Amino acid sequence: MAKATHNLPLYELKFRNNEISRTIELIILFLLLSLVGYRIIKLKDNGYPWLLALVCESWFTINWIIIVSTKWNQLITKTYPERLLKWRSSELPEVDMFVTTADPELEPPIMTVNTVLSLLATEYPAHKLACYVSDDAASPLTFYSLVEAIKFAKYWVPFCKKYNVSVRAPFRYFKPDSQPCSNASSHDEFLQDWMKIKEEYAKLYLKIEDACKKTEPCDLSGDYSDFSNINRRNHKSIVKVIHENKEAVSEGVPHLIYVAREKRPKYSHNNKAGAMNVLNRVSGLMTNAPIMLNVDCDMYANNPLVILQAMCFLFSDGGNNQKDYAFVQFPQHFYDGLKDDPYGNQLKVLHEFLGRGISGIQGPFYQGTGCFHRRNVIYGSSPDDKFIEGIQLSNENLQSTFGNSRELCESAAKVLQAKELMVGGSTSTITNSVEAACQVANCAYEFGTGWGRKVGWMYGSVTEDILTGLTIHARGWETAYCTPDPPGFLGCTPSNGPVIILQFKRWSTGLFEILFSSKSPLISTLTKKLRLRQCLAYLWIQLWALRSIFEVCYAILPAYCIISNSSHFLPKINEPATMIPISIMVIYKLYTLSEYIRAGQSIRAWWNNQRMWKVLATSSWLFGILSVGLKVVGLSETAFEVTKKDNGENDESNSDKGRFTFDESPMFIPGTFILLLNLTALLVFAFRTIYGNHENMMYLGEIICCKMVVIYFWAFFKGLFGRGNYGIPLPTIIKSGTLVLFVCAICIRGE
């Protein structure tokens, strides 16, 4: 690689000035330690609720220490892609782009098509790009949609580059309220082109929508014959080159390749991680680009310079204190998110503060989408052995790691031996590699190899992204957090209660099971090169499931104390120590509110997130720990559950958008139980007060806590009286009520 002649860096890093935030965080930590100390001193004078509160608050204190550590050094990054274009455009490396989809019903093909089109149209030499689409459903509908999409791409890509279009996903560019606008000198020419492209996209959309309504999208012959009578869970591997940029035209349309890995009933397919490893191998044979981008089918490229933004980090030559990063992660942002984030799943504040804090340690986590990887890192290299000696790359070692494909072993050796990013182009034409690509996409290819254990995306968790990123950090690599304006990628986010609960349950399950694997951050810190504070950052998300136990206990404690009428879990209202929990609550709430305001969020969004995290803790996270517990004792295996994508379209009226919905899932039982139990405690308190029990006022602190719990679960309260999807199903209410009666019986017996 030729050295840059200019000394200006391609990116800059600086730490945010957050001394005030640090001071407040330390004050909260001091108060938490004071509360724990007070409980220990008074432990002999109080009952079991006091002891349980001590355990819960000790956990909350540890959790807060982890948060403070993670947010301590918040990193702000800035990239200069224009410098890269000006001085080094001819040296840009090739990039393989991976798009994954698993179900054409849950993930509509038009959504996948828009993501692919946005990637094909990015500002990057077309002959250095290849887009691979993994279809885990082996759906003829998805393949048909991509074939039709490439026809449209031949108009769309030149149009975007000619007029410097800012949004290159057609469904966003041609929104119903959009108007043609351009800075082009010939406005009339632009208007004609705009109308033509819009008409072509309308035809594409109608073709795909019509195909979705048919049993078979088209005549399953010719190129479609492989999909005739196909069983999505039992079929051979399918690799098809939909479009090849044979002339290597820089202003043309990049390669587009369809991949459906082999599926057989008796084989474990390792969910998304398995699909990513197949894409890794197939692309290694066809294009072997040194950089790989992976995105989910619902997350389109929102910034046309997104690849150049990533290259500012990956293309550094080590000068100007620039680092070599293993991967570049773009934070997940969402389009058409509901106002005030009613479901608490847009995660804007988490990315703004915790995300930047993690970036200031060893680098961001791999989030599973919107991430650029170095292929040699995915192949197992470490920062201290970027160039692996030939003796380590013997044919025997290569085959034991990468499998028995001679072509794949040769391409892997080329990547691992390269001192520069300028590798790739494993064959003159990618169609020559289709047969070999089908071989490495077979489900038995990985047996006896290092895929999923030493190289590629890691197996062993349904959150394969976190596990893979953790493995990379454990080797000593640092990673980069890229936050351009506008955001690099935008995706859709679930917009109803059951889907969100399911999504967080999968996350919490996968994150918690990593703790019991050989790649646990605790083990990686002790035996490998994972830094201690990075370990703590990983523990913060991996302990979501465990946190549910303490959240549930703390939500039950005030109701138990009131109903049993025998003990307290808070300092009595006439004790000076009561100011400690009050101070913690007030300061913490004001502090988190300030974070939302600084991140440009509303007070309503802050409150919605506060209540939703309580709901998630008592549903998704709680069932996450149950799933892992069943796996540990060998009673079941954790499953990868695909969440439904609504593509911004749903049947709810505008007035009902954001209103919490329910189904018959058992995950709604704990929240309903907690609500009913606290409502029962409030009724018991009111009854005793009416009949003149003056000592009842000593439970004023517990009463305030009960009311807060009811407010946190207000969506469940409305669900008690709602109808249809907006109402809690009667069986759930009956089961929850039975649990309440059981707890009340225990309280009365204790009294």
PDB file of N, CA and C in Angstrom, residues 640-706:
ATOM      1  N   PHE A 640     -33.332 -19.604  18.453  1.00  0.00           N
ATOM      2  CA  PHE A 640     -33.238 -18.301  17.794  1.00  0.00           C
ATOM      3  C   PHE A 640     -34.616 -17.974  17.230  1.00  0.00           C
ATOM      4  N   GLU A 641     -35.232 -16.921  17.729  1.00  0.00           N
ATOM      5  CA  GLU A 641     -36.588 -16.560  17.319  1.00  0.00           C
ATOM      6  C   GLU A 641     -36.549 -15.285  16.482  1.00  0.00           C
ATOM      7  N   VAL A 642     -36.969 -15.405  15.225  1.00  0.00           N
ATOM      8  CA  VAL A 642     -36.981 -14.258  14.318  1.00  0.00           C
ATOM      9  C   VAL A 642     -38.171 -13.367  14.662  1.00  0.00           C
ATOM     10  N   THR A 643     -37.932 -12.068  14.799  1.00  0.00           N
ATOM     11  CA  THR A 643     -39.001 -11.137  15.116  1.00  0.00           C
ATOM     12  C   THR A 643     -39.606 -10.578  13.838  1.00  0.00           C
ATOM     13  N   LYS A 644     -40.889 -10.343  13.876  1.00  0.00           N
ATOM     14  CA  LYS A 644     -41.609  -9.846  12.710  1.00  0.00           C
ATOM     15  C   LYS A 644     -41.238  -8.392  12.443  1.00  0.00           C
ATOM     16  N   LYS A 645     -40.960  -8.080  11.173  1.00  0.00           N
ATOM     17  CA  LYS A 645     -40.666  -6.712  10.751  1.00  0.00           C
ATOM     18  C   LYS A 645     -41.904  -6.160  10.059  1.00  0.00           C
ATOM     19  N   ASP A 646     -42.360  -4.968  10.471  1.00  0.00           N
ATOM     20  CA  ASP A 646     -43.586  -4.427   9.887  1.00  0.00           C
ATOM     21  C   ASP A 646     -43.324  -3.398   8.803  1.00  0.00           C
ATOM     22  N   ASN A 647     -42.031  -3.080   8.548  1.00  0.00           N
ATOM     23  CA  ASN A 647     -41.678  -2.174   7.453  1.00  0.00           C
ATOM     24  C   ASN A 647     -42.364  -0.825   7.559  1.00  0.00           C
ATOM     25  N   GLY A 648     -42.686  -0.431   8.800  1.00  0.00           N
ATOM     26  CA  GLY A 648     -43.320   0.864   8.995  1.00  0.00           C
ATOM     27  C   GLY A 648     -44.797   0.874   8.689  1.00  0.00           C
ATOM     28  N   GLU A 649     -45.351  -0.297   8.349  1.00  0.00           N
ATOM     29  CA  GLU A 649     -46.766  -0.369   8.015  1.00  0.00           C
ATOM     30  C   GLU A 649     -47.446  -1.300   9.001  1.00  0.00           C
ATOM     31  N   ASN A 650     -48.549  -0.868   9.585  1.00  0.00           N
ATOM     32  CA  ASN A 650     -49.350  -1.731  10.433  1.00  0.00           C
ATOM     33  C   ASN A 650     -50.791  -1.287  10.366  1.00  0.00           C
ATOM     34  N   ASP A 651     -51.652  -2.077  10.944  1.00  0.00           N
ATOM     35  CA  ASP A 651     -53.084  -1.839  10.837  1.00  0.00           C
ATOM     36  C   ASP A 651     -53.626  -0.938  11.938  1.00  0.00           C
ATOM     37  N   GLU A 652     -52.790  -0.523  12.835  1.00  0.00           N
ATOM     38  CA  GLU A 652     -53.265   0.315  13.924  1.00  0.00           C
ATOM     39  C   GLU A 652     -53.530   1.730  13.426  1.00  0.00           C
ATOM     40  N   SER A 653     -54.538   2.343  13.998  1.00  0.00           N
ATOM     41  CA  SER A 653     -54.800   3.744  13.680  1.00  0.00           C
ATOM     42  C   SER A 653     -53.747   4.608  14.340  1.00  0.00           C
ATOM     43  N   ASN A 654     -53.616   5.823  13.874  1.00  0.00           N
ATOM     44  CA  ASN A 654     -52.601   6.723  14.425  1.00  0.00           C
ATOM     45  C   ASN A 654     -52.782   6.929  15.914  1.00  0.00           C
ATOM     46  N   SER A 655     -54.044   6.952  16.371  1.00  0.00           N
ATOM     47  CA  SER A 655     -54.299   7.188  17.792  1.00  0.00           C
ATOM     48  C   SER A 655     -53.885   6.007  18.658  1.00  0.00           C
ATOM     49  N   ASP A 656     -53.800   4.805  18.041  1.00  0.00           N
ATOM     50  CA  ASP A 656     -53.470   3.607  18.804  1.00  0.00           C
ATOM     51  C   ASP A 656     -52.004   3.227  18.709  1.00  0.00           C
ATOM     52  N   LYS A 657     -51.254   3.903  17.854  1.00  0.00           N
ATOM     53  CA  LYS A 657     -49.846   3.577  17.723  1.00  0.00           C
ATOM     54  C   LYS A 657     -49.121   3.860  19.040  1.00  0.00           C
ATOM     55  N   GLY A 658     -48.361   2.877  19.494  1.00  0.00           N
ATOM     56  CA  GLY A 658     -47.651   3.030  20.757  1.00  0.00           C
ATOM     57  C   GLY A 658     -48.423   2.499  21.940  1.00  0.00           C
ATOM     58  N   ARG A 659     -49.681   2.142  21.730  1.00  0.00           N
ATOM     59  CA  ARG A 659     -50.466   1.559  22.819  1.00  0.00           C
ATOM     60  C   ARG A 659     -50.039   0.112  23.017  1.00  0.00           C
ATOM     61  N   PHE A 660     -49.802  -0.270  24.255  1.00  0.00           N
ATOM     62  CA  PHE A 660     -49.241  -1.577  24.546  1.00  0.00           C
ATOM     63  C   PHE A 660     -50.237  -2.676  24.195  1.00  0.00           C
ATOM     64  N   THR A 661     -49.721  -3.735  23.560  1.00  0.00           N
ATOM     65  CA  THR A 661     -50.557  -4.874  23.191  1.00  0.00           C
ATOM     66  C   THR A 661     -50.081  -6.128  23.917  1.00  0.00           C
ATOM     67  N   PHE A 662     -50.977  -7.090  24.005  1.00  0.00           N
ATOM     68  CA  PHE A 662     -50.712  -8.320  24.753  1.00  0.00           C
ATOM     69  C   PHE A 662     -51.080  -9.536  23.909  1.00  0.00           C
ATOM     70  N   ASP A 663     -50.579 -10.680  24.319  1.00  0.00           N
ATOM     71  CA  ASP A 663     -51.055 -11.958  23.778  1.00  0.00           C
ATOM     72  C   ASP A 663     -51.047 -12.968  24.919  1.00  0.00           C
ATOM     73  N   GLU A 664     -51.209 -14.224  24.619  1.00  0.00           N
ATOM     74  CA  GLU A 664     -51.324 -15.246  25.660  1.00  0.00           C
ATOM     75  C   GLU A 664     -49.972 -15.801  26.108  1.00  0.00           C
ATOM     76  N   SER A 665     -48.903 -15.132  25.767  1.00  0.00           N
ATOM     77  CA  SER A 665     -47.581 -15.582  26.186  1.00  0.00           C
ATOM     78  C   SER A 665     -47.470 -15.576  27.712  1.00  0.00           C
ATOM     79  N   PRO A 666     -46.852 -16.598  28.295  1.00  0.00           N
ATOM     80  CA  PRO A 666     -46.655 -16.619  29.754  1.00  0.00           C
ATOM     81  C   PRO A 666     -45.745 -15.495  30.245  1.00  0.00           C
ATOM     82  N   MET A 667     -45.037 -14.822  29.336  1.00  0.00           N
ATOM     83  CA  MET A 667     -44.144 -13.744  29.752  1.00  0.00           C
ATOM     84  C   MET A 667     -44.902 -12.544  30.314  1.00  0.00           C
ATOM     85  N   PHE A 668     -46.224 -12.472  30.098  1.00  0.00           N
ATOM     86  CA  PHE A 668     -47.012 -11.373  30.654  1.00  0.00           C
ATOM     87  C   PHE A 668     -47.556 -11.692  32.044  1.00  0.00           C
ATOM     88  N   ILE A 669     -47.358 -12.927  32.503  1.00  0.00           N
ATOM     89  CA  ILE A 669     -47.869 -13.305  33.827  1.00  0.00           C
ATOM     90  C   ILE A 669     -47.143 -12.574  34.953  1.00  0.00           C
ATOM     91  N   PRO A 670     -45.803 -12.513  34.983  1.00  0.00           N
ATOM     92  CA  PRO A 670     -45.130 -11.826  36.104  1.00  0.00           C
ATOM     93  C   PRO A 670     -45.549 -10.369  36.252  1.00  0.00           C
ATOM     94  N   GLY A 671     -45.627  -9.630  35.148  1.00  0.00           N
ATOM     95  CA  GLY A 671     -46.020  -8.225  35.228  1.00  0.00           C
ATOM     96  C   GLY A 671     -47.438  -8.063  35.748  1.00  0.00           C
ATOM     97  N   THR A 672     -48.347  -8.931  35.278  1.00  0.00           N
ATOM     98  CA  THR A 672     -49.737  -8.881  35.754  1.00  0.00           C
ATOM     99  C   THR A 672     -49.809  -9.236  37.230  1.00  0.00           C
ATOM    100  N   PHE A 673     -49.041 -10.220  37.643  1.00  0.00           N
ATOM    101  CA  PHE A 673     -48.996 -10.617  39.052  1.00  0.00           C
ATOM    102  C   PHE A 673     -48.487  -9.478  39.931  1.00  0.00           C
ATOM    103  N   ILE A 674     -47.405  -8.834  39.526  1.00  0.00           N
ATOM    104  CA  ILE A 674     -46.839  -7.733  40.311  1.00  0.00           C
ATOM    105  C   ILE A 674     -47.849  -6.602  40.436  1.00  0.00           C
ATOM    106  N   LEU A 675     -48.535  -6.274  39.349  1.00  0.00           N
ATOM    107  CA  LEU A 675     -49.546  -5.215  39.398  1.00  0.00           C
ATOM    108  C   LEU A 675     -50.676  -5.582  40.356  1.00  0.00           C
ATOM    109  N   LEU A 676     -51.243  -6.778  40.221  1.00  0.00           N
ATOM    110  CA  LEU A 676     -52.367  -7.184  41.071  1.00  0.00           C
ATOM    111  C   LEU A 676     -51.961  -7.262  42.536  1.00  0.00           C
ATOM    112  N   LEU A 677     -50.737  -7.712  42.805  1.00  0.00           N
ATOM    113  CA  LEU A 677     -50.284  -7.811  44.194  1.00  0.00           C
ATOM    114  C   LEU A 677     -50.169  -6.432  44.825  1.00  0.00           C
ATOM    115  N   ASN A 678     -49.641  -5.464  44.108  1.00  0.00           N
ATOM    116  CA  ASN A 678     -49.497  -4.120  44.661  1.00  0.00           C
ATOM    117  C   ASN A 678     -50.847  -3.418  44.773  1.00  0.00           C
ATOM    118  N   LEU A 679     -51.756  -3.688  43.845  1.00  0.00           N
ATOM    119  CA  LEU A 679     -53.109  -3.151  43.982  1.00  0.00           C
ATOM    120  C   LEU A 679     -53.790  -3.734  45.218  1.00  0.00           C
ATOM    121  N   THR A 680     -53.572  -5.015  45.463  1.00  0.00           N
ATOM    122  CA  THR A 680     -54.135  -5.656  46.663  1.00  0.00           C
ATOM    123  C   THR A 680     -53.570  -5.017  47.927  1.00  0.00           C
ATOM    124  N   ALA A 681     -52.272  -4.725  47.929  1.00  0.00           N
ATOM    125  CA  ALA A 681     -51.653  -4.090  49.095  1.00  0.00           C
ATOM    126  C   ALA A 681     -52.249  -2.712  49.350  1.00  0.00           C
ATOM    127  N   LEU A 682     -52.502  -1.951  48.295  1.00  0.00           N
ATOM    128  CA  LEU A 682     -53.104  -0.623  48.455  1.00  0.00           C
ATOM    129  C   LEU A 682     -54.517  -0.732  49.017  1.00  0.00           C
ATOM    130  N   LEU A 683     -55.265  -1.735  48.578  1.00  0.00           N
ATOM    131  CA  LEU A 683     -56.619  -1.942  49.114  1.00  0.00           C
ATOM    132  C   LEU A 683     -56.573  -2.339  50.586  1.00  0.00           C
ATOM    133  N   VAL A 684     -55.622  -3.200  50.941  1.00  0.00           N
ATOM    134  CA  VAL A 684     -55.470  -3.607  52.342  1.00  0.00           C
ATOM    135  C   VAL A 684     -55.118  -2.401  53.204  1.00  0.00           C
ATOM    136  N   PHE A 685     -54.218  -1.565  52.719  1.00  0.00           N
ATOM    137  CA  PHE A 685     -53.840  -0.357  53.458  1.00  0.00           C
ATOM    138  C   PHE A 685     -55.048   0.562  53.637  1.00  0.00           C
ATOM    139  N   ALA A 686     -55.821   0.753  52.572  1.00  0.00           N
ATOM    140  CA  ALA A 686     -57.009   1.624  52.660  1.00  0.00           C
ATOM    141  C   ALA A 686     -58.010   1.059  53.664  1.00  0.00           C
ATOM    142  N   PHE A 687     -58.208  -0.259  53.644  1.00  0.00           N
ATOM    143  CA  PHE A 687     -59.154  -0.895  54.568  1.00  0.00           C
ATOM    144  C   PHE A 687     -58.714  -0.701  56.020  1.00  0.00           C
ATOM    145  N   ARG A 688     -57.450  -0.889  56.299  1.00  0.00           N
ATOM    146  CA  ARG A 688     -56.957  -0.740  57.662  1.00  0.00           C
ATOM    147  C   ARG A 688     -57.028   0.713  58.116  1.00  0.00           C
ATOM    148  N   THR A 689     -56.757   1.623  57.216  1.00  0.00           N
ATOM    149  CA  THR A 689     -56.800   3.043  57.569  1.00  0.00           C
ATOM    150  C   THR A 689     -58.218   3.462  57.916  1.00  0.00           C
ATOM    151  N   ILE A 690     -59.186   2.976  57.161  1.00  0.00           N
ATOM    152  CA  ILE A 690     -60.592   3.314  57.418  1.00  0.00           C
ATOM    153  C   ILE A 690     -61.021   2.837  58.799  1.00  0.00           C
ATOM    154  N   TYR A 691     -60.505   1.693  59.207  1.00  0.00           N
ATOM    155  CA  TYR A 691     -60.890   1.137  60.497  1.00  0.00           C
ATOM    156  C   TYR A 691     -59.955   1.555  61.620  1.00  0.00           C
ATOM    157  N   GLY A 692     -59.212   2.642  61.407  1.00  0.00           N
ATOM    158  CA  GLY A 692     -58.507   3.311  62.491  1.00  0.00           C
ATOM    159  C   GLY A 692     -57.215   2.695  62.937  1.00  0.00           C
ATOM    160  N   ASN A 693     -56.529   1.997  62.077  1.00  0.00           N
ATOM    161  CA  ASN A 693     -55.224   1.433  62.426  1.00  0.00           C
ATOM    162  C   ASN A 693     -54.169   2.516  62.211  1.00  0.00           C
ATOM    163  N   HIS A 694     -53.863   3.272  63.276  1.00  0.00           N
ATOM    164  CA  HIS A 694     -52.951   4.410  63.143  1.00  0.00           C
ATOM    165  C   HIS A 694     -51.506   3.976  62.894  1.00  0.00           C
ATOM    166  N   GLU A 695     -51.138   2.786  63.385  1.00  0.00           N
ATOM    167  CA  GLU A 695     -49.784   2.299  63.133  1.00  0.00           C
ATOM    168  C   GLU A 695     -49.565   2.023  61.649  1.00  0.00           C
ATOM    169  N   ASN A 696     -50.677   1.931  60.925  1.00  0.00           N
ATOM    170  CA  ASN A 696     -50.594   1.677  59.488  1.00  0.00           C
ATOM    171  C   ASN A 696     -49.816   2.761  58.765  1.00  0.00           C
ATOM    172  N   MET A 697     -49.814   3.996  59.317  1.00  0.00           N
ATOM    173  CA  MET A 697     -49.128   5.108  58.659  1.00  0.00           C
ATOM    174  C   MET A 697     -47.609   4.943  58.696  1.00  0.00           C
ATOM    175  N   MET A 698     -47.117   4.025  59.530  1.00  0.00           N
ATOM    176  CA  MET A 698     -45.691   3.777  59.552  1.00  0.00           C
ATOM    177  C   MET A 698     -45.224   3.120  58.252  1.00  0.00           C
ATOM    178  N   TYR A 699     -46.186   2.628  57.443  1.00  0.00           N
ATOM    179  CA  TYR A 699     -45.856   2.002  56.164  1.00  0.00           C
ATOM    180  C   TYR A 699     -45.969   2.987  55.005  1.00  0.00           C
ATOM    181  N   LEU A 700     -45.833   4.268  55.318  1.00  0.00           N
ATOM    182  CA  LEU A 700     -45.989   5.278  54.276  1.00  0.00           C
ATOM    183  C   LEU A 700     -44.957   5.089  53.157  1.00  0.00           C
ATOM    184  N   GLY A 701     -43.717   4.750  53.513  1.00  0.00           N
ATOM    185  CA  GLY A 701     -42.687   4.528  52.495  1.00  0.00           C
ATOM    186  C   GLY A 701     -43.052   3.380  51.575  1.00  0.00           C
ATOM    187  N   GLU A 702     -43.564   2.277  52.163  1.00  0.00           N
ATOM    188  CA  GLU A 702     -43.974   1.131  51.358  1.00  0.00           C
ATOM    189  C   GLU A 702     -45.167   1.484  50.468  1.00  0.00           C
ATOM    190  N   ILE A 703     -46.075   2.327  50.982  1.00  0.00           N
ATOM    191  CA  ILE A 703     -47.238   2.746  50.186  1.00  0.00           C
ATOM    192  C   ILE A 703     -46.785   3.535  48.961  1.00  0.00           C
ATOM    193  N   ILE A 704     -45.827   4.436  49.158  1.00  0.00           N
ATOM    194  CA  ILE A 704     -45.309   5.213  48.025  1.00  0.00           C
ATOM    195  C   ILE A 704     -44.688   4.277  46.990  1.00  0.00           C
ATOM    196  N   CYS A 705     -43.955   3.269  47.470  1.00  0.00           N
ATOM    197  CA  CYS A 705     -43.338   2.310  46.544  1.00  0.00           C
ATOM    198  C   CYS A 705     -44.398   1.511  45.782  1.00  0.00           C
ATOM    199  N   CYS A 706     -45.462   1.100  46.479  1.00  0.00           N
ATOM    200  CA  CYS A 706     -46.546   0.373  45.812  1.00  0.00           C
ATOM    201  C   CYS A 706     -47.170   1.216  44.703  1.00  0.00           C
TER     202      CYS A 706
END
